[in-house]
Amino acid sequence: MKRICIIDGQGGGIGSTLIKGLREAYGESIEILALGTNAIATAQMMKARANRGASGENAIVRIVQETDLIIGPISITWAHAMMGEITPRMAEAIVSCPAPKILLPLSRENVTLMGLSGEPLPHLVEEIIKDKIKEFIDDV
């Protein structure tokens, strides 16, 4: 069974949207780990039917080393993003772990990512579920 790690912070809305879509498409054939930068984000992702969840820096640093795929907003790779919820240790662990990463170009930081289509979250989640996850499951 593939282990997919969803990382989100603040209210957990992006993560819960991803998890709901993954559950609809793949049911219980994948294990989903919800990692929140805070307890509220983790709780929202657990309500969306993640298998397990944990919060905080140490959980994220430890669990990303044991996962097959990481999905989250691009800001999870930026130290001090999400109003400081992403610590430098978290960002380093996420970026340096060997698992492939699918990063959504959604950010409230003062950063402009050029060359992106600007699709809304539901369209991005649909693309991840229909194309990227299928590629991942077929490759591994």
PDB file of C-alpha atoms in Angstrom:
ATOM      1  CA  MET A   1       0.000   0.000   0.000  1.00  0.00           C
ATOM      2  CA  LYS A   2       1.350   3.418  -0.951  1.00  0.00           C
ATOM      3  CA  ARG A   3       1.801   5.909   1.869  1.00  0.00           C
ATOM      4  CA  ILE A   4       0.921   9.471   0.875  1.00  0.00           C
ATOM      5  CA  CYS A   5       1.716  12.317   3.224  1.00  0.00           C
ATOM      6  CA  ILE A   6      -0.426  15.448   3.043  1.00  0.00           C
ATOM      7  CA  ILE A   7       1.115  18.477   4.759  1.00  0.00           C
ATOM      8  CA  ASP A   8      -0.810  21.637   5.493  1.00  0.00           C
ATOM      9  CA  GLY A   9      -0.950  24.403   8.016  1.00  0.00           C
ATOM     10  CA  GLN A  10      -3.146  27.206   9.296  1.00  0.00           C
ATOM     11  CA  GLY A  11      -6.762  25.972   8.783  1.00  0.00           C
ATOM     12  CA  GLY A  12      -5.974  22.753   6.912  1.00  0.00           C
ATOM     13  CA  GLY A  13      -8.360  23.576   4.052  1.00  0.00           C
ATOM     14  CA  ILE A  14      -5.977  22.643   1.244  1.00  0.00           C
ATOM     15  CA  GLY A  15      -5.051  19.383   2.932  1.00  0.00           C
ATOM     16  CA  SER A  16      -8.638  18.390   3.654  1.00  0.00           C
ATOM     17  CA  THR A  17      -9.637  19.132   0.036  1.00  0.00           C
ATOM     18  CA  LEU A  18      -6.785  16.914  -1.180  1.00  0.00           C
ATOM     19  CA  ILE A  19      -7.692  14.093   1.189  1.00  0.00           C
ATOM     20  CA  LYS A  20     -11.389  14.140   0.250  1.00  0.00           C
ATOM     21  CA  GLY A  21     -10.462  13.938  -3.430  1.00  0.00           C
ATOM     22  CA  LEU A  22      -7.969  11.136  -2.863  1.00  0.00           C
ATOM     23  CA  ARG A  23     -10.511   9.142  -0.827  1.00  0.00           C
ATOM     24  CA  GLU A  24     -13.160   9.542  -3.517  1.00  0.00           C
ATOM     25  CA  ALA A  25     -10.759   8.403  -6.235  1.00  0.00           C
ATOM     26  CA  TYR A  26      -8.729   5.709  -4.453  1.00  0.00           C
ATOM     27  CA  GLY A  27     -10.775   4.698  -1.409  1.00  0.00           C
ATOM     28  CA  GLU A  28      -8.784   2.753   1.154  1.00  0.00           C
ATOM     29  CA  SER A  29      -6.219   1.496  -1.396  1.00  0.00           C
ATOM     30  CA  ILE A  30      -3.743   4.176  -0.230  1.00  0.00           C
ATOM     31  CA  GLU A  31      -2.632   5.191   3.244  1.00  0.00           C
ATOM     32  CA  ILE A  32      -2.979   8.912   3.885  1.00  0.00           C
ATOM     33  CA  LEU A  33      -0.968  10.567   6.640  1.00  0.00           C
ATOM     34  CA  ALA A  34      -2.133  14.045   7.627  1.00  0.00           C
ATOM     35  CA  LEU A  35       0.638  16.253   8.957  1.00  0.00           C
ATOM     36  CA  GLY A  36      -0.385  19.654  10.202  1.00  0.00           C
ATOM     37  CA  THR A  37       1.834  22.465  11.258  1.00  0.00           C
ATOM     38  CA  ASN A  38      -0.749  22.921  13.999  1.00  0.00           C
ATOM     39  CA  ALA A  39      -3.490  20.854  15.668  1.00  0.00           C
ATOM     40  CA  ILE A  40      -6.349  22.632  13.868  1.00  0.00           C
ATOM     41  CA  ALA A  41      -4.937  21.756  10.444  1.00  0.00           C
ATOM     42  CA  THR A  42      -4.435  18.137  11.486  1.00  0.00           C
ATOM     43  CA  ALA A  43      -7.972  17.901  12.909  1.00  0.00           C
ATOM     44  CA  GLN A  44      -9.479  19.200   9.662  1.00  0.00           C
ATOM     45  CA  MET A  45      -7.496  16.697   7.624  1.00  0.00           C
ATOM     46  CA  MET A  46      -8.502  13.851   9.957  1.00  0.00           C
ATOM     47  CA  LYS A  47     -12.161  14.791   9.452  1.00  0.00           C
ATOM     48  CA  ALA A  48     -11.542  14.374   5.710  1.00  0.00           C
ATOM     49  CA  ARG A  49     -10.641  10.713   6.441  1.00  0.00           C
ATOM     50  CA  ALA A  50      -6.874  10.582   6.674  1.00  0.00           C
ATOM     51  CA  ASN A  51      -5.689   7.289   8.174  1.00  0.00           C
ATOM     52  CA  ARG A  52      -3.456   8.913  10.762  1.00  0.00           C
ATOM     53  CA  GLY A  53      -2.435  12.405  11.717  1.00  0.00           C
ATOM     54  CA  ALA A  54       0.137  14.299  13.715  1.00  0.00           C
ATOM     55  CA  SER A  55       1.044  17.918  14.343  1.00  0.00           C
ATOM     56  CA  GLY A  56       4.151  19.969  14.745  1.00  0.00           C
ATOM     57  CA  GLU A  57       7.768  20.127  13.772  1.00  0.00           C
ATOM     58  CA  ASN A  58       9.032  16.826  15.130  1.00  0.00           C
ATOM     59  CA  ALA A  59       6.155  14.840  13.605  1.00  0.00           C
ATOM     60  CA  ILE A  60       6.738  16.370  10.187  1.00  0.00           C
ATOM     61  CA  VAL A  61      10.513  15.917  10.333  1.00  0.00           C
ATOM     62  CA  ARG A  62      10.169  12.239  11.329  1.00  0.00           C
ATOM     63  CA  ILE A  63       7.239  11.128   9.178  1.00  0.00           C
ATOM     64  CA  VAL A  64       8.358  12.609   5.842  1.00  0.00           C
ATOM     65  CA  GLN A  65      11.314  10.218   5.946  1.00  0.00           C
ATOM     66  CA  GLU A  66       8.923   7.231   5.936  1.00  0.00           C
ATOM     67  CA  THR A  67       6.520   8.238   3.183  1.00  0.00           C
ATOM     68  CA  ASP A  68       6.270   7.382  -0.516  1.00  0.00           C
ATOM     69  CA  LEU A  69       4.890  10.739  -1.704  1.00  0.00           C
ATOM     70  CA  ILE A  70       4.406  14.224  -0.230  1.00  0.00           C
ATOM     71  CA  ILE A  71       1.644  16.583  -1.327  1.00  0.00           C
ATOM     72  CA  GLY A  72       1.059  20.115  -0.067  1.00  0.00           C
ATOM     73  CA  PRO A  73       1.227  23.798  -0.914  1.00  0.00           C
ATOM     74  CA  ILE A  74       4.606  24.993  -2.165  1.00  0.00           C
ATOM     75  CA  SER A  75       5.056  27.084   0.956  1.00  0.00           C
ATOM     76  CA  ILE A  76       5.733  23.933   3.002  1.00  0.00           C
ATOM     77  CA  THR A  77       9.223  24.069   1.486  1.00  0.00           C
ATOM     78  CA  TRP A  78       9.867  27.667   2.567  1.00  0.00           C
ATOM     79  CA  ALA A  79      11.252  28.356   6.024  1.00  0.00           C
ATOM     80  CA  HIS A  80       9.120  30.808   8.016  1.00  0.00           C
ATOM     81  CA  ALA A  81       6.156  30.550   5.572  1.00  0.00           C
ATOM     82  CA  MET A  82       2.533  30.275   6.756  1.00  0.00           C
ATOM     83  CA  MET A  83       3.004  33.089   9.251  1.00  0.00           C
ATOM     84  CA  GLY A  84       6.037  31.308  10.680  1.00  0.00           C
ATOM     85  CA  GLU A  85       4.412  27.879  11.106  1.00  0.00           C
ATOM     86  CA  ILE A  86       6.954  26.290   8.730  1.00  0.00           C
ATOM     87  CA  THR A  87      10.215  26.115  10.627  1.00  0.00           C
ATOM     88  CA  PRO A  88      13.589  25.871   8.890  1.00  0.00           C
ATOM     89  CA  ARG A  89      13.888  22.291  10.200  1.00  0.00           C
ATOM     90  CA  MET A  90      10.517  21.344   8.651  1.00  0.00           C
ATOM     91  CA  ALA A  91      11.380  22.888   5.286  1.00  0.00           C
ATOM     92  CA  GLU A  92      14.762  21.159   5.233  1.00  0.00           C
ATOM     93  CA  ALA A  93      13.263  17.762   6.102  1.00  0.00           C
ATOM     94  CA  ILE A  94      10.581  18.062   3.412  1.00  0.00           C
ATOM     95  CA  VAL A  95      12.949  19.209   0.674  1.00  0.00           C
ATOM     96  CA  SER A  96      15.724  16.728   1.503  1.00  0.00           C
ATOM     97  CA  CYS A  97      13.639  13.587   1.978  1.00  0.00           C
ATOM     98  CA  PRO A  98      13.834  11.116  -0.904  1.00  0.00           C
ATOM     99  CA  ALA A  99      10.075  10.904  -1.542  1.00  0.00           C
ATOM    100  CA  PRO A 100       8.699  12.605  -4.658  1.00  0.00           C
ATOM    101  CA  LYS A 101       6.777  15.796  -3.958  1.00  0.00           C
ATOM    102  CA  ILE A 102       3.721  17.335  -5.589  1.00  0.00           C
ATOM    103  CA  LEU A 103       3.553  20.991  -4.587  1.00  0.00           C
ATOM    104  CA  LEU A 104       0.561  23.211  -5.240  1.00  0.00           C
ATOM    105  CA  PRO A 105       1.475  26.738  -6.336  1.00  0.00           C
ATOM    106  CA  LEU A 106      -0.702  28.291  -3.638  1.00  0.00           C
ATOM    107  CA  SER A 107       0.850  30.706  -1.239  1.00  0.00           C
ATOM    108  CA  ARG A 108      -0.034  33.743   0.810  1.00  0.00           C
ATOM    109  CA  GLU A 109       3.610  34.738   0.970  1.00  0.00           C
ATOM    110  CA  ASN A 110       4.915  37.786  -0.814  1.00  0.00           C
ATOM    111  CA  VAL A 111       6.223  35.617  -3.662  1.00  0.00           C
ATOM    112  CA  THR A 112       5.104  35.531  -7.281  1.00  0.00           C
ATOM    113  CA  LEU A 113       5.576  32.280  -9.160  1.00  0.00           C
ATOM    114  CA  MET A 114       5.835  32.963 -12.874  1.00  0.00           C
ATOM    115  CA  GLY A 115       4.709  30.664 -15.653  1.00  0.00           C
ATOM    116  CA  LEU A 116       1.788  29.109 -13.808  1.00  0.00           C
ATOM    117  CA  SER A 117      -1.741  28.812 -15.121  1.00  0.00           C
ATOM    118  CA  GLY A 118      -3.434  30.265 -12.050  1.00  0.00           C
ATOM    119  CA  GLU A 119      -5.978  27.448 -11.846  1.00  0.00           C
ATOM    120  CA  PRO A 120      -8.172  27.403  -8.713  1.00  0.00           C
ATOM    121  CA  LEU A 121      -7.632  24.782  -5.999  1.00  0.00           C
ATOM    122  CA  PRO A 122     -10.413  22.384  -7.121  1.00  0.00           C
ATOM    123  CA  HIS A 123      -8.918  22.170 -10.620  1.00  0.00           C
ATOM    124  CA  LEU A 124      -5.414  21.604  -9.241  1.00  0.00           C
ATOM    125  CA  VAL A 125      -6.667  18.859  -6.919  1.00  0.00           C
ATOM    126  CA  GLU A 126      -8.483  17.183  -9.815  1.00  0.00           C
ATOM    127  CA  GLU A 127      -5.296  17.256 -11.920  1.00  0.00           C
ATOM    128  CA  ILE A 128      -3.259  15.777  -9.072  1.00  0.00           C
ATOM    129  CA  ILE A 129      -5.751  12.980  -8.517  1.00  0.00           C
ATOM    130  CA  LYS A 130      -6.355  12.105 -12.161  1.00  0.00           C
ATOM    131  CA  ASP A 131      -2.831  12.483 -13.522  1.00  0.00           C
ATOM    132  CA  LYS A 132      -0.063  12.764 -10.955  1.00  0.00           C
ATOM    133  CA  ILE A 133      -1.223  10.178  -8.398  1.00  0.00           C
ATOM    134  CA  LYS A 134      -1.993   7.674 -11.143  1.00  0.00           C
ATOM    135  CA  GLU A 135       1.532   8.165 -12.537  1.00  0.00           C
ATOM    136  CA  PHE A 136       2.958   7.712  -9.043  1.00  0.00           C
ATOM    137  CA  ILE A 137       1.026   4.548  -8.318  1.00  0.00           C
ATOM    138  CA  ASP A 138       1.869   3.080 -11.727  1.00  0.00           C
ATOM    139  CA  ASP A 139       5.608   3.914 -11.359  1.00  0.00           C
ATOM    140  CA  VAL A 140       6.216   2.494  -7.911  1.00  0.00           C
TER     141      VAL A 140
END
